[in-house]
Structure formats: structure tokens, C-alpha cells
Short mmCIF file of N, CA and C and ligand atoms in Angstrom, two decimals:
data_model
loop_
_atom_site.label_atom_id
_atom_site.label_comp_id
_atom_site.label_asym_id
_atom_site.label_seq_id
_atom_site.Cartn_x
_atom_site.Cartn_y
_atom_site.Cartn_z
N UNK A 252 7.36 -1.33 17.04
CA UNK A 252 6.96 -0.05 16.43
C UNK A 252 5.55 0.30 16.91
N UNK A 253 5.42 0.57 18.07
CA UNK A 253 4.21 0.75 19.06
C UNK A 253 3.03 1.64 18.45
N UNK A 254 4.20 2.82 17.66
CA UNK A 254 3.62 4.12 17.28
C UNK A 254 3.17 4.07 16.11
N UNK A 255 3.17 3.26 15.14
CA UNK A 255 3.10 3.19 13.77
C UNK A 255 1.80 3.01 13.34
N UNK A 256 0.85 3.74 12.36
CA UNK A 256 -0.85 3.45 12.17
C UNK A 256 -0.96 2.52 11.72
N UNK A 257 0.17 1.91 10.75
CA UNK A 257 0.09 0.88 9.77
C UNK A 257 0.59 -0.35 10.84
N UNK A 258 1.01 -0.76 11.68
CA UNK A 258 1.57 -1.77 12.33
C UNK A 258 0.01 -1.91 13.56
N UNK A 259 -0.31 -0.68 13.74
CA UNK A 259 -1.54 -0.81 14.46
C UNK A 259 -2.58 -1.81 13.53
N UNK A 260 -2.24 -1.45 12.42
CA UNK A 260 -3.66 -2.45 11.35
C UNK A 260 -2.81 -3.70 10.99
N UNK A 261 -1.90 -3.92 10.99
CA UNK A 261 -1.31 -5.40 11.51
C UNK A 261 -1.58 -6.02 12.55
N UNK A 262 -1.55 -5.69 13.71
CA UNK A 262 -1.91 -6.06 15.30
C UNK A 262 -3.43 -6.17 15.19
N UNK A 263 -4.39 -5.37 14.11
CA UNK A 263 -5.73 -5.54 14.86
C UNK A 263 -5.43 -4.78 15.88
N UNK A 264 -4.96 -3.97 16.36
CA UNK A 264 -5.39 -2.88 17.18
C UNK A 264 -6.37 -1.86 16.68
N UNK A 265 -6.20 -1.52 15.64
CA UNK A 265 -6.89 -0.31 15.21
C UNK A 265 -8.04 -1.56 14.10
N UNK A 266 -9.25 -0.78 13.66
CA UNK A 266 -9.63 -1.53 12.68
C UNK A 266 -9.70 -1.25 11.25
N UNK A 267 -9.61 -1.79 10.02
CA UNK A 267 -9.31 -1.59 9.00
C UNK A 267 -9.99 -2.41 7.82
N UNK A 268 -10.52 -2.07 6.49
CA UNK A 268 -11.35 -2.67 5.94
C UNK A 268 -10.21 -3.43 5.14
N UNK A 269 -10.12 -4.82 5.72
CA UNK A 269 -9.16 -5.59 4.76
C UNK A 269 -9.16 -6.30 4.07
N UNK A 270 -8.74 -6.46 2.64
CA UNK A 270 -9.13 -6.86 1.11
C UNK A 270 -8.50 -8.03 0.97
N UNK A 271 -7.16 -7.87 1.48
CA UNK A 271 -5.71 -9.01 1.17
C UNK A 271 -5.00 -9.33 2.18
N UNK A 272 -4.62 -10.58 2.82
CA UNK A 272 -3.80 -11.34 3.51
C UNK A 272 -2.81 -12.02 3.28
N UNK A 273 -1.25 -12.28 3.65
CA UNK A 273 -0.87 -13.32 2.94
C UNK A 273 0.09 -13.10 4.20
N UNK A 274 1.33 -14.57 3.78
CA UNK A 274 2.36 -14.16 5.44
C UNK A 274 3.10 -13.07 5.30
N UNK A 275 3.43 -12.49 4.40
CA UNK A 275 4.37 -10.96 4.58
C UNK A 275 3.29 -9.59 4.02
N UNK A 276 2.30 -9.92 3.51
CA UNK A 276 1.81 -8.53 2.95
C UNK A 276 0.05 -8.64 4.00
N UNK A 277 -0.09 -7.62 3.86
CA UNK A 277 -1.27 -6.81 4.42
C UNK A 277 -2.20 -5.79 3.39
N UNK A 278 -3.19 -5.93 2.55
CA UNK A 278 -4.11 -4.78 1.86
C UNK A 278 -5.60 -4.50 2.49
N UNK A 279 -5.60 -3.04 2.89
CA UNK A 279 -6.82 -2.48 3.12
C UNK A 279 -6.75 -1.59 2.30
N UNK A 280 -8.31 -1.12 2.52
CA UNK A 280 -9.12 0.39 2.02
C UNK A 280 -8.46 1.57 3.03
N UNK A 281 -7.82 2.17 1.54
CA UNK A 281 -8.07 3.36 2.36
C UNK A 281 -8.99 4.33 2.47
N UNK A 282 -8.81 5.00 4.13
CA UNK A 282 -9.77 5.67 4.84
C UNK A 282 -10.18 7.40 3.91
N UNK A 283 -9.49 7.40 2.77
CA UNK A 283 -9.72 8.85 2.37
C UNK A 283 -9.59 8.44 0.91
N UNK A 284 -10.26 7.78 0.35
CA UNK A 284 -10.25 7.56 -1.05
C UNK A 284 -9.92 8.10 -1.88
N UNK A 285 -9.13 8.09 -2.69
CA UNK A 285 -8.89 8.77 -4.34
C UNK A 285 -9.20 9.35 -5.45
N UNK A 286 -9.97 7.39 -5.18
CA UNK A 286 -10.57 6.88 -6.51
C UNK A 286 -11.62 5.71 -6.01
N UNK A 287 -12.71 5.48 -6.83
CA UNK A 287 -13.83 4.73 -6.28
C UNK A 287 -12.92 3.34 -5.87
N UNK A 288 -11.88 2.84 -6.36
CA UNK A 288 -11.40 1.58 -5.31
C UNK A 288 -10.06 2.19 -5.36
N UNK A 289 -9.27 2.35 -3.76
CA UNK A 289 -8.27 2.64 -3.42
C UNK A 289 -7.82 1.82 -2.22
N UNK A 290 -6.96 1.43 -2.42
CA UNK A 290 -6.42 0.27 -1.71
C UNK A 290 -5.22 0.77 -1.33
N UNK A 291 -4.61 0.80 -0.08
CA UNK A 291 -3.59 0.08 0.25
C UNK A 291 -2.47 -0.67 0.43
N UNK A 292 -1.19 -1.11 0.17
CA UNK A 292 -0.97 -2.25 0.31
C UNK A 292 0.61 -2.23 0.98
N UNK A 293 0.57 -3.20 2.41
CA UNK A 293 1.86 -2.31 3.00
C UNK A 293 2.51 -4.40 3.33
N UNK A 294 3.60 -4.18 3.69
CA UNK A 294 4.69 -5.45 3.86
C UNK A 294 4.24 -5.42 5.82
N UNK A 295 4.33 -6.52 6.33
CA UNK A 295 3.99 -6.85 7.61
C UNK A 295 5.09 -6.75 8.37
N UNK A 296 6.41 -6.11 8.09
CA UNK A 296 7.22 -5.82 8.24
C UNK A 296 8.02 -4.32 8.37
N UNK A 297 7.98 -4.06 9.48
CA UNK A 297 8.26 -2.43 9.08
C UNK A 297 9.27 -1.97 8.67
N UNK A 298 8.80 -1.00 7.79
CA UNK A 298 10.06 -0.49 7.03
C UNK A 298 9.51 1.12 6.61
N UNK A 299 10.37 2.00 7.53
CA UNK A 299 9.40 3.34 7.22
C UNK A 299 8.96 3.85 5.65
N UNK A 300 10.41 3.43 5.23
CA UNK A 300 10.27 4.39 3.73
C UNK A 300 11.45 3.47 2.68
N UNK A 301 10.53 3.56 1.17
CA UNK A 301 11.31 2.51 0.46
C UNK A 301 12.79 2.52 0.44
N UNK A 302 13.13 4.21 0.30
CA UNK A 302 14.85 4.15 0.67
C UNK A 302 15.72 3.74 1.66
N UNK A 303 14.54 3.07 2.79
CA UNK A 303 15.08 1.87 3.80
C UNK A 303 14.99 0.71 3.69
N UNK A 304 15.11 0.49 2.21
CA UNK A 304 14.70 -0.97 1.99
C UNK A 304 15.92 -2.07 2.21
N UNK A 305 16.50 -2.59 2.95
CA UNK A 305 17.34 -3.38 2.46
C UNK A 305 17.80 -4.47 1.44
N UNK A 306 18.64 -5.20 0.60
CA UNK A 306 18.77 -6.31 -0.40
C UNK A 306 18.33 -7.06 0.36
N UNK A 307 17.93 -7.72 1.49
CA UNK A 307 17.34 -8.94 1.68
C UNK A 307 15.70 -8.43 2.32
N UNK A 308 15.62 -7.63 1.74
CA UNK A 308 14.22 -7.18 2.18
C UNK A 308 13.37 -6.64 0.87
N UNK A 309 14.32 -6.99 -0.23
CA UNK A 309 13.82 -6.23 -2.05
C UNK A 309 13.04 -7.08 -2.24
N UNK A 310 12.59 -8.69 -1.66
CA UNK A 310 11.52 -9.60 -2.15
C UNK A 310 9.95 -9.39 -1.82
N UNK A 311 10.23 -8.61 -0.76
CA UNK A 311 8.68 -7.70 0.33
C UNK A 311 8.02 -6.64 -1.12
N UNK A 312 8.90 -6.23 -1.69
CA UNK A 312 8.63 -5.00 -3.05
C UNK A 312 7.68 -6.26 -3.97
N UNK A 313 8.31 -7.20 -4.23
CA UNK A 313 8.01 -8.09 -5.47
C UNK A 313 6.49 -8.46 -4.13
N UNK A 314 6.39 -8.76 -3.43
CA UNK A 314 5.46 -9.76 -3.10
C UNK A 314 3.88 -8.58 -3.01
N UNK A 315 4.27 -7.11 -2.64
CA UNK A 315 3.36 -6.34 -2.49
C UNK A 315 2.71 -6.13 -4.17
N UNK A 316 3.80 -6.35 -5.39
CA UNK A 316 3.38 -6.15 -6.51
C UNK A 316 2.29 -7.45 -6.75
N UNK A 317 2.87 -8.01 -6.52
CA UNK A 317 1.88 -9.87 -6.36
C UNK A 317 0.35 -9.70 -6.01
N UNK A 318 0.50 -9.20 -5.08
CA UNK A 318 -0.48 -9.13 -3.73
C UNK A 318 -1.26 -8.15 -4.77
N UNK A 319 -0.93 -6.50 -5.32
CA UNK A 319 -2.50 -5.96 -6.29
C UNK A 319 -2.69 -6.52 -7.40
N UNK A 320 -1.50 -7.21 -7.77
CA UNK A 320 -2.20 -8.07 -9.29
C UNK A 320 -3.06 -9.17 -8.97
N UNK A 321 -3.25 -9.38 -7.49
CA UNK A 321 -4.38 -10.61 -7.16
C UNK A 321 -5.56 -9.84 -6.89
N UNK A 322 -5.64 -8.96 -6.04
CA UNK A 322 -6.59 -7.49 -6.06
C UNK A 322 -7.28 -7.22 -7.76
N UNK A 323 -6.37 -6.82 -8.21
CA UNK A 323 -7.52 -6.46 -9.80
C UNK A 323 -7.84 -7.36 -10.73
N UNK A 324 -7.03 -8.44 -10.40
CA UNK A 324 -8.03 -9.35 -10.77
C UNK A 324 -8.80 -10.15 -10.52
N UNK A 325 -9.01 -10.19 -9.04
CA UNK A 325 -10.45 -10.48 -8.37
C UNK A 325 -11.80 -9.46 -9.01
N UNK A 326 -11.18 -8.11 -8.58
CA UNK A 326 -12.06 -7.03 -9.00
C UNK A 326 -12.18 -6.90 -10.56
N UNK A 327 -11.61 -7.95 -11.67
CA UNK A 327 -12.09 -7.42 -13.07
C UNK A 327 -11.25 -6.13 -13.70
N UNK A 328 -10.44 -6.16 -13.34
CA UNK A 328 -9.65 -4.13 -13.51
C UNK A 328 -8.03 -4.40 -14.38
N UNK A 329 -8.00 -5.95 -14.53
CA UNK A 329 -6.49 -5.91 -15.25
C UNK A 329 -6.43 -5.46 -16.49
N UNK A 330 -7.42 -5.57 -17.32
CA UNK A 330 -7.53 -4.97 -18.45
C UNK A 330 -8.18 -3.43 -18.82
N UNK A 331 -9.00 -2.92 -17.51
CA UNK A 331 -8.93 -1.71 -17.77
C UNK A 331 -8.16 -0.59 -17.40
N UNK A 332 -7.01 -0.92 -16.84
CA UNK A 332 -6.26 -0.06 -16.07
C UNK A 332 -6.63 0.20 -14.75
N UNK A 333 -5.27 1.10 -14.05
CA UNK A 333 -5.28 1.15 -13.13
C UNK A 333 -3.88 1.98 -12.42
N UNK A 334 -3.70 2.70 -11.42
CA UNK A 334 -2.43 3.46 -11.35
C UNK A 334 -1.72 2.85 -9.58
N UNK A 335 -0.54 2.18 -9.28
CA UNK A 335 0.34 2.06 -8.33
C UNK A 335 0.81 3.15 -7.96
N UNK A 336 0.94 3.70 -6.81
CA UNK A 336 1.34 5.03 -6.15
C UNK A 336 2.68 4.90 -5.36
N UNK A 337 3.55 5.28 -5.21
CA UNK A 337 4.71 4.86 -3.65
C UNK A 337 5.01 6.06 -3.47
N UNK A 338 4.68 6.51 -2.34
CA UNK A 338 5.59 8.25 -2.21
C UNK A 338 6.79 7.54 -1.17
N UNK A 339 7.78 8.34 -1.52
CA UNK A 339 8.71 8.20 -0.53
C UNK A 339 8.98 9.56 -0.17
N UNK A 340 8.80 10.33 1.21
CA UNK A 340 9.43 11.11 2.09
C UNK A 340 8.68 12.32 1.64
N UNK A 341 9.08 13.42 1.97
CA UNK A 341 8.47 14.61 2.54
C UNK A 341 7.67 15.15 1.35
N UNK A 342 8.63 15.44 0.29
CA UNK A 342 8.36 16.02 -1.10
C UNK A 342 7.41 15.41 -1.70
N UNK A 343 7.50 14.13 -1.71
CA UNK A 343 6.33 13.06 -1.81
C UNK A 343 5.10 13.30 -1.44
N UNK A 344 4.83 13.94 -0.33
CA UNK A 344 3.43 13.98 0.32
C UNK A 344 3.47 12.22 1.02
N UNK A 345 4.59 11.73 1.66
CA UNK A 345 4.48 10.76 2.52
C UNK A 345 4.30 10.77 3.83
N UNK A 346 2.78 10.47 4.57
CA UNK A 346 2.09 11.27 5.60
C UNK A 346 2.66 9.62 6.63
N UNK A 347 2.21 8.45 6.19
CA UNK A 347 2.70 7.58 7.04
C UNK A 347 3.97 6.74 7.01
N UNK A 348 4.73 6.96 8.03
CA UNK A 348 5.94 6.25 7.41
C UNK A 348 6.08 4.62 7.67
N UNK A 349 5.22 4.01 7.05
CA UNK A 349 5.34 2.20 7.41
C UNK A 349 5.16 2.25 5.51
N UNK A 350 5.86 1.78 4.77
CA UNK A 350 6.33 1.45 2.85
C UNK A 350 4.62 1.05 2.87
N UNK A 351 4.02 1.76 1.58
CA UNK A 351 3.10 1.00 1.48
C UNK A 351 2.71 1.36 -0.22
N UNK A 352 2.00 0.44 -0.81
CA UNK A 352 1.63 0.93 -2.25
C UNK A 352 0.39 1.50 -2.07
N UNK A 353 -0.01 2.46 -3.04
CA UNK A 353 -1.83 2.97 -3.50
C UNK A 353 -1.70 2.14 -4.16
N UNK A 354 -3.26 1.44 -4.57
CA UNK A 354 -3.43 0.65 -5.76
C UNK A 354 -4.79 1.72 -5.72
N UNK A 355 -5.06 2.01 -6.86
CA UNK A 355 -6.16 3.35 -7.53
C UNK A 355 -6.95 2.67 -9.02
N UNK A 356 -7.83 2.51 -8.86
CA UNK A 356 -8.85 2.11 -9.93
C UNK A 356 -10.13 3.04 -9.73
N UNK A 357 -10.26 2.76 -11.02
CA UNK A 357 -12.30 2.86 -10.93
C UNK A 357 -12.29 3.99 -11.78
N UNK A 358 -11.81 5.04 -12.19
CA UNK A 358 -11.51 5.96 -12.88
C UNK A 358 -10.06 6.49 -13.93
N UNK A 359 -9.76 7.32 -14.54
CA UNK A 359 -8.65 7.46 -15.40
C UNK A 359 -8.44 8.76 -14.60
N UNK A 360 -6.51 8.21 -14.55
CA UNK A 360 -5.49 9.01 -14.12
C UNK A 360 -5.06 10.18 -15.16
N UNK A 361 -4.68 11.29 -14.53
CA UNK A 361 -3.72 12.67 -15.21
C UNK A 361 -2.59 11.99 -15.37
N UNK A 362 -1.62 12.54 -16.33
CA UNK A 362 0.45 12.53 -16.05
C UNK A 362 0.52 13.57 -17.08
N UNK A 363 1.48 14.62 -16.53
CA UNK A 363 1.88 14.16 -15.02
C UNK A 363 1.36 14.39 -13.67
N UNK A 364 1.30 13.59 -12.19
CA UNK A 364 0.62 13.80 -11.53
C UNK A 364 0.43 14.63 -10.63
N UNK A 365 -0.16 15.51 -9.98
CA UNK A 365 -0.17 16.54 -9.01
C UNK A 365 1.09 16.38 -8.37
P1 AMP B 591 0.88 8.65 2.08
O1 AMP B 591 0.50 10.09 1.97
O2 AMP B 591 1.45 8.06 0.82
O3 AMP B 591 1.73 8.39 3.30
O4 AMP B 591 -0.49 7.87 2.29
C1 AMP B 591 -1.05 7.60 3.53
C2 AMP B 591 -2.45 7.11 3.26
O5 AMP B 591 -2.94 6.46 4.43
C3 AMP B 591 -3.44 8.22 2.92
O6 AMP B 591 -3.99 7.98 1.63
C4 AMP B 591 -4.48 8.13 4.04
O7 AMP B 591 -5.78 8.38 3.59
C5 AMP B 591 -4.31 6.70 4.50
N1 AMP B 591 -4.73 6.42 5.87
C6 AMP B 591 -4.41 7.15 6.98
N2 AMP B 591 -4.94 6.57 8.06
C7 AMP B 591 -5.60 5.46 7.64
C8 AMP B 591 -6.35 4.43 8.31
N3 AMP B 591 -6.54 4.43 9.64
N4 AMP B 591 -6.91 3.45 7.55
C9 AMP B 591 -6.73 3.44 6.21
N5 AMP B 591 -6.02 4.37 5.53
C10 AMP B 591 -5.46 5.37 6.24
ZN1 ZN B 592 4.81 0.11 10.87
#
């Protein structure tokens, strides 16, 4: 997936401020913030969009949930909240297609959301 921005910040081709490592997940900053901490968090595995998820690929979902509950609570944020994002596809406002979560802290969320 040569073309992909998010597989580029897997390769270290492109560079990326990265928070979280593990063997299937990947978390950086994202480049256009939200919210004073906005994160990232995509499977090392491509998969454009969650409705391409396959059953032997539903454990990549559980491990990305893993992966920000280790995130806020490094950062202190499990108890004050915090909002998970997934757009899937057009209507969504889904600009890159490699599955990835927002993890959004630092401030209080609207619902319902824009
Ligand atoms: P979505 O609209 O759900 O597809 O979200 C794509 C997100 O990727 C947006 O919040 C962008 O700000 C973010 N983004 C785009 N390019 C980069 C990049 N090179 N590094 C980090 N985040 C990026
Ligand atoms: Zn990709």
C-alpha cells in the first residue's frame, strides 16, 4: 500500500510524533489537533475502512482499544474523560483511508457531534 499516509508512518517514511508502539498497533499526534491531546491510533495492518474489517481481523479493534487505555493512563486522563472518534467513509468526514481511532482529551466534548 505504497500510497497510503498512514502506512507511510509505519515504514518511517514520512515522520510522525509517536506516543505508542506495540506489534500490531501504531499511535501518533495528530498533525491538526482537536483538542489539546489528540492522538491517533491506527492497526499496522492495512485496512482502509472499519466496514473492511474482517472476523479474523476484529482482534486489531480490541488491541487499538488497549493501546488508548495505555495512552490515558500514562497521561492521568482515565478519570477525567475523554472522547474515541472512528469515522467510517465519506459522510463521516473520513479523509484517510488506513482504520484509525481519534483519541481526544484535554477539554469537554458537545453530543451530539458536528
Ligand atoms: P479522518 O478525517 O477521520 O480520516 O482523520 C484523518 C486525520 O489524519 C485528520 O485528523 C488529520 O489531521 C490527520 N492527519 C493527516 N495527515 C497527517 C499526518 N501526516 N500526521 C498526523 N496526522 C495526520
Ligand atoms: Zn495504510
Amino acid at each position: 500500500m505504497n500510497d497510503c499516509l498512514f502506512c507511510k508512518i509505519i515504514n518511517r517514511e514520512i515522520p510522525a510524533d509517536i506516543v505508542y508502539e506495540d506489534d500490531l498497533v501504531l499511535a501518533f499526534s495528530d498533525i491538526n489537533p482537536q483538542a489539546p491531546n489528540h492522538t491517533l491510533i491506527i492497526p499496522k495492518k492495512h485496512i482502509a475502512r472499519v466496514s473492511d474489517l474482517k472476523e479474523e481481523e476484529a482482534h486489531l479493534m480490541g488491541r487499538m482499544i488497549m493501546a488508548a487505555n495505555k495512552i490515558v493512563q500514562e497521561k492521568g486522563l482515565a478519570n477525567k474523560g475523554y472522547r474515541i472518534v472512528l469515522n467510517c467513509g465519506k459522510d463521516a468526514g473520513q479523509e484517510v483511508f488506513h482504520i484509525h481511532l481519534h483519541l481526544l482529551s484535554g477539554r469537554k466534548f458537545t453530543w451530539p457531534p458536528g
